[in-house]
């Protein structure tokens, strides 16, 4: 089976969030199961061609974007698990950001990701690729499923290829003014409410949701939540109609990148059997962040996009009370300007207790995972969430809100039975977060109990292999559907049920 995985960001080439981690790690896990994987992404300016050994293999992919003809290049590089193909266009992708600069989305994102999607389909033809499945991810690839079923319906390869569309976040839909629909080149009749129209606008995500053979999202819980008005962001009706084709497959963790036993970013390495190095990582983090080096003081860690989704305002609202519990708070994040200012002010007011780094810093994110005692993730919604899983592996105990993937991965610690791996609260309020952190701190002060909790956390099975097996089953389902067969006939038993 040959899978063409299409994603607007992929580790190690370009990343703004968890989508990149997934697109970077899933190929290797799939390759381990004997699947051939090709990955396609835009060639952004920040991708260092020399460092990754990019080779240009085509320089004349012609595509229409509205009335204009544009020309894309294709470069290739090897990545773990397969080869990556980069679609280049100086005007669209030769910029500093992926989707935005200085907090402002690029005004021509509809055209940019039209060019990407159309570039992918035309590249398949130009290079003579023969994918069985196009695995599309998030709104940036939302045009591909409708392209396959309309403009390319008669193409010998693309017309037969199945598609899986994975939703990483319903909060970002690629919603554009109606006038921009014509840039896509799709038949006009797709601009209607049963297809890609959404309250008078064009919705790229909806294209994927309506036209892909199968749909998935990144946790079982979120696959259920998005079929309700609270989490469906207006598309719950569409998802409900497609419930039979919608799967929830939890993300895994790339343990080559995230493992305290081998992590090169850390001052010391440690494992479940030998936790000694964790104390050195804590001291290193405190030093790096300019905090007093105090082994006895519990460190609360946060690494997050500062966006409404993440509930970081709840941390801001409870920060003084959290620090009054005798903790240190370390926060790394960027995004919402008001939150950035609030945390910068907190650091100024409490320099020996709060340390804040505004920005995106991969090395520091590893140090925080290893050096913190408790990790806070009070998300309002969370399709999967990766940092709570990294925290488990690093023996840093997560305190999370019970939503989406956080709810699926964190089991509340039960002091009596000694079972569980973290702390979980329901209400999206500062009070609920604070109460849960207090419970965690009480446990922290009981060393044997805390040790038990760390042991439980670090034993988590968050490997990609399990998830990759589930993806293969869904790929089989999608292929079978495209061939007009029943899923069972192709040997695919339904995995993560919906
Ligand atoms: P999302 O994709 O919604 O942002 P995830 O938890 O799935 O949330 O993934 C976020 C990823 O981005 C994690 O790998 C996390 O460590 C990383 N990350 C988020 N903010 C930063 C930052 N400021 N610096 C470095 N890494 C970050
Ligand atoms: C999104 C979600 C996050 C998820 C990630 C990767 O950005 O917000 O919860 O882990 O995608 O699937």
Tab-separated table of N, CA and C in Angstrom, residues 203-255:
chain	number	residue	atom	x	y	z
A	203	UNK	N	-15.658	27.154	2.979
A	203	UNK	CA	-15.055	26.485	4.133
A	203	UNK	C	-14.214	25.304	3.628
A	204	UNK	N	-12.888	25.446	3.692
A	204	UNK	CA	-11.986	24.407	3.165
A	204	UNK	C	-12.106	23.111	3.972
A	205	UNK	N	-12.205	23.244	5.303
A	205	UNK	CA	-12.312	22.046	6.148
A	205	UNK	C	-13.524	21.211	5.744
A	206	UNK	N	-14.620	21.917	5.489
A	206	UNK	CA	-15.865	21.224	5.133
A	206	UNK	C	-15.697	20.412	3.846
A	207	UNK	N	-14.862	20.913	2.935
A	207	UNK	CA	-14.570	20.144	1.714
A	207	UNK	C	-14.023	18.774	2.061
A	208	UNK	N	-13.091	18.738	3.002
A	208	UNK	CA	-12.528	17.460	3.444
A	208	UNK	C	-13.578	16.598	4.126
A	209	UNK	N	-14.382	17.223	4.980
A	209	UNK	CA	-15.370	16.456	5.757
A	209	UNK	C	-16.442	15.839	4.868
A	210	UNK	N	-16.815	16.550	3.810
A	210	UNK	CA	-17.900	16.058	2.958
A	210	UNK	C	-17.387	15.043	1.936
A	211	UNK	N	-16.191	15.268	1.390
A	211	UNK	CA	-15.758	14.476	0.228
A	211	UNK	C	-14.775	13.344	0.506
A	212	UNK	N	-14.142	13.312	1.667
A	212	UNK	CA	-13.177	12.229	1.902
A	212	UNK	C	-13.927	10.906	2.105
A	213	UNK	N	-13.294	9.807	1.745
A	213	UNK	CA	-13.936	8.500	1.916
A	213	UNK	C	-14.094	8.168	3.391
A	214	UNK	N	-13.065	8.428	4.172
A	214	UNK	CA	-13.138	8.218	5.616
A	214	UNK	C	-12.616	9.450	6.330
A	215	UNK	N	-13.071	9.616	7.548
A	215	UNK	CA	-12.632	10.739	8.380
A	215	UNK	C	-12.044	10.183	9.666
A	216	UNK	N	-11.080	10.898	10.192
A	216	UNK	CA	-10.617	10.520	11.526
A	216	UNK	C	-10.265	11.777	12.291
A	217	UNK	N	-10.214	11.604	13.596
A	217	UNK	CA	-9.671	12.659	14.429
A	217	UNK	C	-8.763	12.006	15.454
A	218	UNK	N	-8.134	12.827	16.310
A	218	UNK	CA	-6.954	12.331	17.011
A	218	UNK	C	-7.184	11.828	18.437
A	219	UNK	N	-8.443	11.631	18.800
A	219	UNK	CA	-8.750	10.867	20.015
A	219	UNK	C	-10.192	10.386	19.899
A	220	UNK	N	-10.496	9.342	20.605
A	220	UNK	CA	-11.856	8.804	20.592
A	220	UNK	C	-12.848	9.822	21.165
A	221	UNK	N	-12.443	10.433	22.267
A	221	UNK	CA	-13.338	11.368	22.946
A	221	UNK	C	-13.672	12.557	22.038
A	222	UNK	N	-12.663	13.092	21.373
A	222	UNK	CA	-12.907	14.244	20.489
A	222	UNK	C	-13.781	13.839	19.307
A	223	UNK	N	-13.664	12.584	18.853
A	223	UNK	CA	-14.503	12.142	17.727
A	223	UNK	C	-15.972	12.174	18.133
A	224	UNK	N	-16.239	11.970	19.410
A	224	UNK	CA	-17.628	12.066	19.888
A	224	UNK	C	-18.009	13.518	20.124
A	225	UNK	N	-17.085	14.264	20.757
A	225	UNK	CA	-17.393	15.656	21.106
A	225	UNK	C	-17.754	16.494	19.872
A	226	UNK	N	-17.016	16.286	18.771
A	226	UNK	CA	-17.237	17.164	17.612
A	226	UNK	C	-18.570	16.917	16.912
A	227	UNK	N	-19.285	15.886	17.348
A	227	UNK	CA	-20.626	15.680	16.801
A	227	UNK	C	-21.674	16.421	17.628
A	228	UNK	N	-21.218	17.261	18.561
A	228	UNK	CA	-22.132	18.056	19.381
A	228	UNK	C	-21.872	19.547	19.147
A	229	UNK	N	-22.907	20.383	19.375
A	229	UNK	CA	-22.740	21.827	19.125
A	229	UNK	C	-21.598	22.452	19.942
A	230	UNK	N	-21.337	21.937	21.128
A	230	UNK	CA	-20.307	22.572	21.956
A	230	UNK	C	-18.922	22.499	21.307
A	231	UNK	N	-18.646	21.405	20.596
A	231	UNK	CA	-17.297	21.220	20.048
A	231	UNK	C	-17.246	21.184	18.519
A	232	UNK	N	-18.409	21.123	17.874
A	232	UNK	CA	-18.425	20.934	16.418
A	232	UNK	C	-18.150	22.196	15.628
A	233	UNK	N	-18.132	23.345	16.298
A	233	UNK	CA	-17.837	24.627	15.654
A	233	UNK	C	-18.713	24.834	14.416
A	234	UNK	N	-19.983	24.475	14.523
A	234	UNK	CA	-20.933	24.699	13.440
A	234	UNK	C	-20.995	23.555	12.442
A	235	UNK	N	-20.051	22.625	12.517
A	235	UNK	CA	-20.014	21.522	11.548
A	235	UNK	C	-20.467	20.193	12.171
A	236	UNK	N	-21.070	20.270	13.369
A	236	UNK	CA	-21.476	19.038	14.045
A	236	UNK	C	-22.497	18.248	13.220
A	237	UNK	N	-23.349	18.963	12.485
A	237	UNK	CA	-24.351	18.282	11.669
A	237	UNK	C	-23.692	17.441	10.580
A	238	UNK	N	-22.698	18.038	9.912
A	238	UNK	CA	-21.965	17.331	8.857
A	238	UNK	C	-21.298	16.090	9.453
A	239	UNK	N	-20.693	16.248	10.619
A	239	UNK	CA	-19.969	15.131	11.233
A	239	UNK	C	-20.930	14.041	11.683
A	240	UNK	N	-22.085	14.449	12.160
A	240	UNK	CA	-23.084	13.462	12.595
A	240	UNK	C	-23.537	12.622	11.414
A	241	UNK	N	-23.708	13.285	10.283
A	241	UNK	CA	-24.112	12.535	9.085
A	241	UNK	C	-23.050	11.531	8.673
A	242	UNK	N	-21.811	11.830	8.990
A	242	UNK	CA	-20.719	10.958	8.566
A	242	UNK	C	-20.222	10.067	9.702
A	243	UNK	N	-21.015	9.937	10.722
A	243	UNK	CA	-20.561	9.228	11.920
A	243	UNK	C	-20.043	7.811	11.623
A	244	UNK	N	-20.637	7.141	10.626
A	244	UNK	CA	-20.210	5.765	10.320
A	244	UNK	C	-18.801	5.719	9.739
A	245	UNK	N	-18.346	6.838	9.180
A	245	UNK	CA	-17.018	6.870	8.547
A	245	UNK	C	-15.979	7.579	9.409
A	246	UNK	N	-16.365	7.950	10.621
A	246	UNK	CA	-15.489	8.793	11.452
A	246	UNK	C	-14.833	7.959	12.559
A	247	UNK	N	-13.515	7.988	12.597
A	247	UNK	CA	-12.750	7.192	13.568
A	247	UNK	C	-11.976	8.105	14.506
A	248	UNK	N	-11.732	7.596	15.700
A	248	UNK	CA	-10.893	8.338	16.650
A	248	UNK	C	-9.615	7.552	16.888
A	249	UNK	N	-8.509	8.066	16.425
A	249	UNK	CA	-7.223	7.370	16.594
A	249	UNK	C	-6.270	8.294	17.353
A	250	UNK	N	-5.935	7.860	18.534
A	250	UNK	CA	-5.079	8.678	19.395
A	250	UNK	C	-3.679	8.825	18.790
A	251	UNK	N	-3.122	10.028	18.884
A	251	UNK	CA	-1.727	10.213	18.456
A	251	UNK	C	-0.796	9.419	19.352
A	252	UNK	N	0.363	9.105	18.819
A	252	UNK	CA	1.408	8.499	19.635
A	252	UNK	C	2.482	9.542	19.940
A	253	UNK	N	3.553	9.080	20.523
A	253	UNK	CA	4.687	9.945	20.806
A	253	UNK	C	5.883	9.419	20.024
A	254	UNK	N	6.620	10.332	19.410
A	254	UNK	CA	7.855	9.960	18.736
A	254	UNK	C	8.944	9.821	19.801
A	255	UNK	N	9.214	8.578	20.191
A	255	UNK	CA	10.133	8.373	21.315
A	255	UNK	C	11.604	8.570	20.916
